[in-house]
Amino acid sequence: MKENRLQRLLDQAEQHNSALVAVNVSNVETIKAALHAAESTQTALILQVAPLQLDFQGIDYDEFVELVSVLARRHNVDYALHLDHAEEVEHCLRAIDAGFDSVMFDGSKQSYDQNLQGTKAVCYAAHRKQVLVEAELGRVLGNEAGSDEPSLDDVYTDPQLAKAFVEETQVDLLAVAIGNAHGFHVGPPKLDFERLNQIRLSISRPIVLHGGTGIPVDDIRQSIALGVRKINYFTELDSTFMNAIKQEAKENPSALMIQSFAKAQRALSDDIIAKMTYCSSAILGKATTPLASTSSNAYQPHVTASAQTEEVIA
Ligand SMILES: [Zn+2]
């Protein structure tokens, strides 16, 4: 039976009471930036891609698995590959067949029953191939939400419903809505830690926090202490990359594409390092999953953790 890389990393995170940083990647630059960050901090990570990102890039599931594995070859990095926010069962099945370690079926915009049935179908296919499944219960609002926002009681994850959902679907990880949101926030989000604690007590599963952008470091730490084992970062990392390109274009209008992309890659790597530093050191003050050894020809990081570490993630 093949080993599931994510399961191993989640077991380690649980042991150390820390969380894995999940970074959305979609092309050579973003994959390399994430690998560099993981290698230079000796910290495991989750590389994830959403079907929408694959569509934009014109890359299919098989190609993406190969691309990541080719680029990871020269790096001494412990990672797992995850499909993020798949709203169609079909997309999950394609990722399972292609060799992803885990898939997220996002039925959070559907009815509870549709979410349950979709998650069940994905779990059935995934578990036969030792692939893990993440589902979302409640709704993480933000960029993807419609204009008429529902009331908080309708969108926050209900601990009792979470228990029933996990038992019925046998889903492996659960993404929760406890005040977190996708995208940039007007002010710091107010997380409902009491609810998070109740969810943790109701389900014996690793909890996933989407919308890491904008959550203050102390709140991230408290979430980890209350059972969050995977934290998704997208918006802030995406804007770090884009801002570096814009900056280069402003300062050096004749810059070549490869020059501005190299700068963006370094900026992104730096930002991921900062996030890994506080997510993985939340309790123990050391890396989540230190690697056994570093090969002699390992990548020499050209970036170092920035002073952002202790600041609020804006
Ligand atoms: Zn998300």
Coordinates of C-alpha atoms and ligand atoms in Angstrom, one line a residue:
M1 CA 0.0 0.0 0.0
K2 CA 1.4 3.4 -1.0
E3 CA 2.2 5.8 1.8
N4 CA 0.1 9.0 1.8
R5 CA 2.5 11.9 2.3
L6 CA -0.1 14.2 3.7
Q7 CA -1.2 11.7 6.3
R8 CA 2.4 11.4 7.5
L9 CA 2.8 15.2 7.6
L10 CA -0.5 15.6 9.5
D11 CA 0.5 13.0 12.0
Q12 CA 3.8 14.9 12.6
A13 CA 1.9 18.2 12.9
E14 CA -0.5 16.7 15.4
Q15 CA 2.5 15.3 17.4
H16 CA 4.1 18.7 17.5
N17 CA 0.9 20.6 17.9
S18 CA 1.7 22.8 14.9
A19 CA 0.2 23.4 11.5
L20 CA 1.2 22.9 7.9
V21 CA 1.3 25.9 5.6
A22 CA -0.7 25.2 2.4
V23 CA 0.5 27.4 -0.5
N24 CA -1.4 27.8 -3.8
V25 CA 1.0 27.3 -6.7
S26 CA 0.3 27.2 -10.4
N27 CA 3.5 27.7 -12.4
V28 CA 7.3 27.2 -12.3
E29 CA 8.0 30.4 -10.3
T30 CA 5.4 29.8 -7.6
I31 CA 6.3 26.1 -7.2
K32 CA 10.0 27.0 -7.0
A33 CA 9.4 29.7 -4.5
A34 CA 7.5 27.4 -2.2
L35 CA 10.1 24.6 -2.5
H36 CA 12.9 27.1 -1.7
A37 CA 11.0 28.4 1.4
A38 CA 10.4 24.8 2.7
E39 CA 14.0 23.8 2.1
S40 CA 15.6 26.8 3.7
T41 CA 13.5 26.5 6.8
Q42 CA 13.6 22.7 6.9
T43 CA 9.9 22.7 7.2
A44 CA 7.3 20.5 5.4
L45 CA 4.6 22.1 3.3
I46 CA 1.5 21.5 1.3
L47 CA 1.6 22.6 -2.3
Q48 CA -1.9 23.1 -3.6
V49 CA -3.6 24.1 -6.8
A50 CA -7.3 24.8 -7.6
P51 CA -9.0 23.6 -10.8
L52 CA -9.5 27.3 -11.7
Q53 CA -5.7 27.8 -11.6
L54 CA -5.1 24.8 -13.8
D55 CA -7.6 26.1 -16.3
F56 CA -5.9 29.5 -16.4
Q57 CA -2.5 27.9 -16.9
G58 CA -3.8 25.3 -19.4
I59 CA -2.2 22.5 -17.5
D60 CA -4.0 19.3 -16.7
Y61 CA -3.9 17.2 -13.6
D62 CA -1.3 14.6 -14.8
E63 CA 1.0 17.4 -16.1
F64 CA 0.8 19.2 -12.8
V65 CA 1.8 16.2 -10.8
E66 CA 4.8 15.6 -13.1
L67 CA 5.7 19.3 -13.1
V68 CA 5.9 19.4 -9.3
S69 CA 7.7 16.2 -9.0
V70 CA 10.3 17.3 -11.6
L71 CA 10.9 20.6 -9.9
A72 CA 11.1 19.0 -6.4
R73 CA 13.8 16.6 -7.5
R74 CA 16.6 18.9 -6.6
H75 CA 15.2 20.0 -3.3
N76 CA 15.4 18.2 -0.1
V77 CA 11.8 19.0 0.8
D78 CA 9.0 17.1 2.5
Y79 CA 5.8 18.0 0.8
A80 CA 2.3 16.8 -0.1
L81 CA 0.3 17.8 -3.2
H82 CA -3.3 18.8 -2.7
L83 CA -6.2 19.9 -4.9
D84 CA -7.8 23.0 -3.5
H85 CA -11.5 24.1 -3.9
A86 CA -12.8 21.6 -6.4
E87 CA -16.5 22.2 -6.7
E88 CA -17.1 19.3 -9.1
V89 CA -16.7 15.7 -8.0
E90 CA -15.2 15.0 -11.5
H91 CA -12.3 17.3 -10.8
C92 CA -11.5 15.4 -7.6
L93 CA -11.6 12.1 -9.5
R94 CA -9.2 13.4 -12.0
A95 CA -6.7 14.6 -9.3
I96 CA -7.1 11.2 -7.5
D97 CA -6.2 9.4 -10.7
A98 CA -3.3 11.7 -11.4
G99 CA -1.6 11.0 -8.1
F100 CA -2.5 13.9 -5.8
D101 CA -2.1 13.1 -2.1
S102 CA -5.4 14.8 -1.2
V103 CA -8.3 16.6 -2.7
M104 CA -10.8 19.2 -1.4
F105 CA -14.4 18.7 -2.4
D106 CA -16.0 22.1 -1.8
G107 CA -19.7 21.6 -1.6
S108 CA -20.1 24.6 0.8
K109 CA -22.1 26.6 -1.7
Q110 CA -24.5 23.7 -2.1
S111 CA -27.2 22.4 0.3
Y112 CA -26.0 20.3 3.3
D113 CA -27.4 17.2 1.6
Q114 CA -25.6 17.9 -1.7
N115 CA -22.4 18.7 0.2
L116 CA -22.8 15.4 2.1
Q117 CA -23.4 13.3 -1.0
G118 CA -20.6 14.9 -3.0
T119 CA -18.1 14.4 -0.2
K120 CA -19.2 10.8 0.3
A121 CA -18.7 10.1 -3.4
V122 CA -15.3 11.6 -3.4
C123 CA -14.3 9.8 -0.2
Y124 CA -15.4 6.5 -1.7
A125 CA -13.1 7.0 -4.7
A126 CA -10.3 8.6 -2.9
H127 CA -10.0 6.1 0.0
R128 CA -9.7 3.2 -2.4
K129 CA -6.5 4.8 -3.6
Q130 CA -5.2 6.0 -0.2
V131 CA -5.9 9.6 -1.1
L132 CA -7.2 11.9 1.7
V133 CA -10.3 14.2 1.3
E134 CA -10.9 17.6 2.7
A135 CA -14.4 19.0 2.8
E136 CA -15.9 22.4 4.0
L137 CA -18.8 22.7 6.3
G138 CA -20.3 26.2 6.8
R139 CA -19.1 28.8 4.4
V140 CA -15.9 30.7 4.3
L141 CA -17.1 34.0 2.8
G142 CA -15.0 36.5 1.0
N143 CA -14.1 37.0 -2.7
E144 CA -16.2 34.1 -3.8
A145 CA -19.4 35.1 -1.9
G146 CA -22.4 36.7 -3.6
S147 CA -23.5 40.2 -2.9
D148 CA -26.3 39.3 -0.5
E149 CA -24.4 37.9 2.4
P150 CA -26.2 35.4 4.6
S151 CA -26.3 35.8 8.4
L152 CA -23.4 34.5 10.5
D153 CA -25.4 31.6 12.0
D154 CA -26.0 30.3 8.5
V155 CA -22.3 30.4 7.5
Y156 CA -20.4 29.4 10.7
T157 CA -19.7 25.7 11.1
D158 CA -22.0 24.0 13.6
P159 CA -20.1 21.6 15.8
Q160 CA -22.9 19.0 16.1
L161 CA -23.5 19.1 12.3
A162 CA -19.8 18.7 11.8
K163 CA -19.8 15.6 14.0
A164 CA -22.7 14.0 11.9
F165 CA -21.0 15.1 8.6
V166 CA -17.7 13.5 9.5
E167 CA -19.3 10.3 10.7
E168 CA -21.4 10.0 7.6
T169 CA -18.8 10.9 5.0
Q170 CA -15.7 9.6 6.7
V171 CA -13.9 12.7 5.4
D172 CA -10.3 13.1 6.5
L173 CA -9.9 16.9 7.1
L174 CA -12.6 19.5 7.7
A175 CA -12.4 23.1 6.7
V176 CA -14.3 25.3 9.1
A177 CA -16.0 28.7 9.0
I178 CA -15.3 30.4 12.3
G179 CA -15.0 34.0 11.2
N180 CA -12.2 33.5 8.7
A181 CA -12.7 34.8 5.2
H182 CA -11.1 34.6 1.8
G183 CA -9.3 37.6 0.4
F184 CA -8.2 40.8 2.1
H185 CA -10.2 42.0 5.2
V186 CA -11.4 45.4 6.1
G187 CA -10.1 44.8 9.6
P188 CA -8.7 41.8 11.4
P189 CA -11.3 39.0 11.4
K190 CA -12.7 38.0 14.8
L191 CA -12.3 34.2 15.1
D192 CA -14.8 32.3 17.2
F193 CA -12.4 30.2 19.3
E194 CA -15.2 28.7 21.5
R195 CA -16.8 27.3 18.4
L196 CA -13.4 26.0 17.1
N197 CA -12.9 24.3 20.4
Q198 CA -16.3 22.7 20.3
I199 CA -15.7 21.5 16.7
R200 CA -12.4 20.0 17.8
L201 CA -14.1 18.1 20.6
S202 CA -16.8 16.9 18.3
I203 CA -14.6 15.5 15.5
S204 CA -11.4 13.7 15.7
R205 CA -10.0 15.1 12.5
P206 CA -7.4 17.7 11.5
I207 CA -9.1 21.1 11.1
V208 CA -8.3 23.3 8.1
L209 CA -8.4 27.1 8.3
H210 CA -8.9 28.9 4.9
G211 CA -8.3 32.6 4.4
G212 CA -5.1 32.8 6.4
T213 CA -4.5 36.2 5.0
G214 CA -5.3 39.0 7.5
I215 CA -5.5 36.8 10.6
P216 CA -3.1 38.1 13.3
V217 CA -0.3 35.9 14.3
D218 CA -1.6 35.4 17.9
D219 CA -4.9 34.2 16.5
I220 CA -3.1 31.8 14.2
R221 CA -1.3 30.4 17.2
Q222 CA -4.4 30.0 19.2
S223 CA -6.1 28.3 16.3
I224 CA -3.2 25.9 16.1
A225 CA -3.5 25.2 19.8
L226 CA -7.2 24.4 19.2
G227 CA -6.6 21.8 16.5
V228 CA -5.9 23.6 13.2
R229 CA -3.4 21.5 11.3
K230 CA -3.5 23.1 7.8
I231 CA -3.6 26.8 7.1
N232 CA -4.3 28.0 3.6
Y233 CA -2.7 31.2 2.3
F234 CA -3.6 32.6 -1.1
T235 CA -4.5 36.3 -1.4
E236 CA -1.5 37.8 0.5
L237 CA 1.0 35.5 -1.3
D238 CA -0.5 36.3 -4.7
S239 CA -0.3 40.0 -4.0
T240 CA 3.3 39.7 -2.8
F241 CA 4.2 38.1 -6.1
M242 CA 2.2 40.7 -8.2
N243 CA 3.5 43.7 -6.2
A244 CA 7.1 42.6 -6.8
I245 CA 6.4 42.5 -10.6
K246 CA 4.7 45.9 -10.5
Q247 CA 7.6 47.4 -8.4
E248 CA 10.2 46.1 -10.9
A249 CA 8.3 47.5 -13.8
K250 CA 8.1 50.9 -12.2
E251 CA 11.8 51.0 -11.1
N252 CA 13.2 49.4 -14.2
P253 CA 10.9 49.8 -17.2
S254 CA 13.3 48.0 -19.5
A255 CA 13.4 44.9 -17.2
L256 CA 13.1 41.6 -19.0
M257 CA 10.3 39.2 -18.0
I258 CA 12.8 36.8 -16.4
Q259 CA 14.2 39.6 -14.2
S260 CA 10.9 40.7 -12.8
F261 CA 9.7 37.1 -12.3
A262 CA 13.0 36.2 -10.5
K263 CA 12.3 39.1 -8.1
A264 CA 8.7 38.1 -7.6
Q265 CA 9.8 34.5 -6.9
R266 CA 12.2 35.7 -4.2
A267 CA 9.6 38.0 -2.6
L268 CA 7.1 35.1 -2.5
S269 CA 9.6 32.7 -1.0
D270 CA 10.4 35.3 1.7
D271 CA 6.7 35.7 2.5
I272 CA 6.2 31.9 2.7
I273 CA 9.2 31.6 5.0
A274 CA 7.7 34.1 7.4
K275 CA 4.4 32.2 7.5
M276 CA 6.1 28.9 8.0
T277 CA 8.1 30.3 10.8
Y278 CA 5.1 31.1 13.0
C279 CA 2.8 28.3 11.9
S280 CA 5.3 25.6 12.5
S281 CA 6.8 27.1 15.7
A282 CA 3.5 27.9 17.3
I283 CA 4.1 25.7 20.3
L284 CA 7.5 24.1 20.2
G285 CA 9.6 26.9 18.9
K286 CA 11.0 24.7 16.2
A287 CA 10.2 23.4 12.7
T288 CA 7.1 21.2 12.3
T289 CA 8.9 18.4 10.5
P290 CA 12.6 18.8 10.4
L291 CA 14.2 16.8 7.7
A292 CA 16.6 14.0 8.6
S293 CA 19.5 15.4 6.6
T294 CA 20.3 18.0 4.0
S295 CA 22.0 16.9 0.9
S296 CA 25.3 18.5 0.1
N297 CA 24.1 20.0 -3.2
A298 CA 20.9 21.3 -1.6
Y299 CA 19.6 24.6 -2.8
Q300 CA 21.2 27.5 -1.0
P301 CA 18.5 29.9 -0.2
H302 CA 19.0 33.4 -1.5
V303 CA 16.4 34.8 0.9
T304 CA 16.1 34.9 4.6
A305 CA 13.1 35.1 6.9
S306 CA 12.0 38.7 7.0
A307 CA 11.1 40.8 10.0
Q308 CA 7.4 40.3 9.0
T309 CA 7.2 37.2 11.2
E310 CA 5.9 38.9 14.3
E311 CA 3.7 41.4 12.5
V312 CA 0.1 41.1 11.8
I313 CA -0.4 39.4 8.4
A314 CA -2.1 42.2 6.5
Ligands
ZN1 ZN -10.1 28.5 0.5

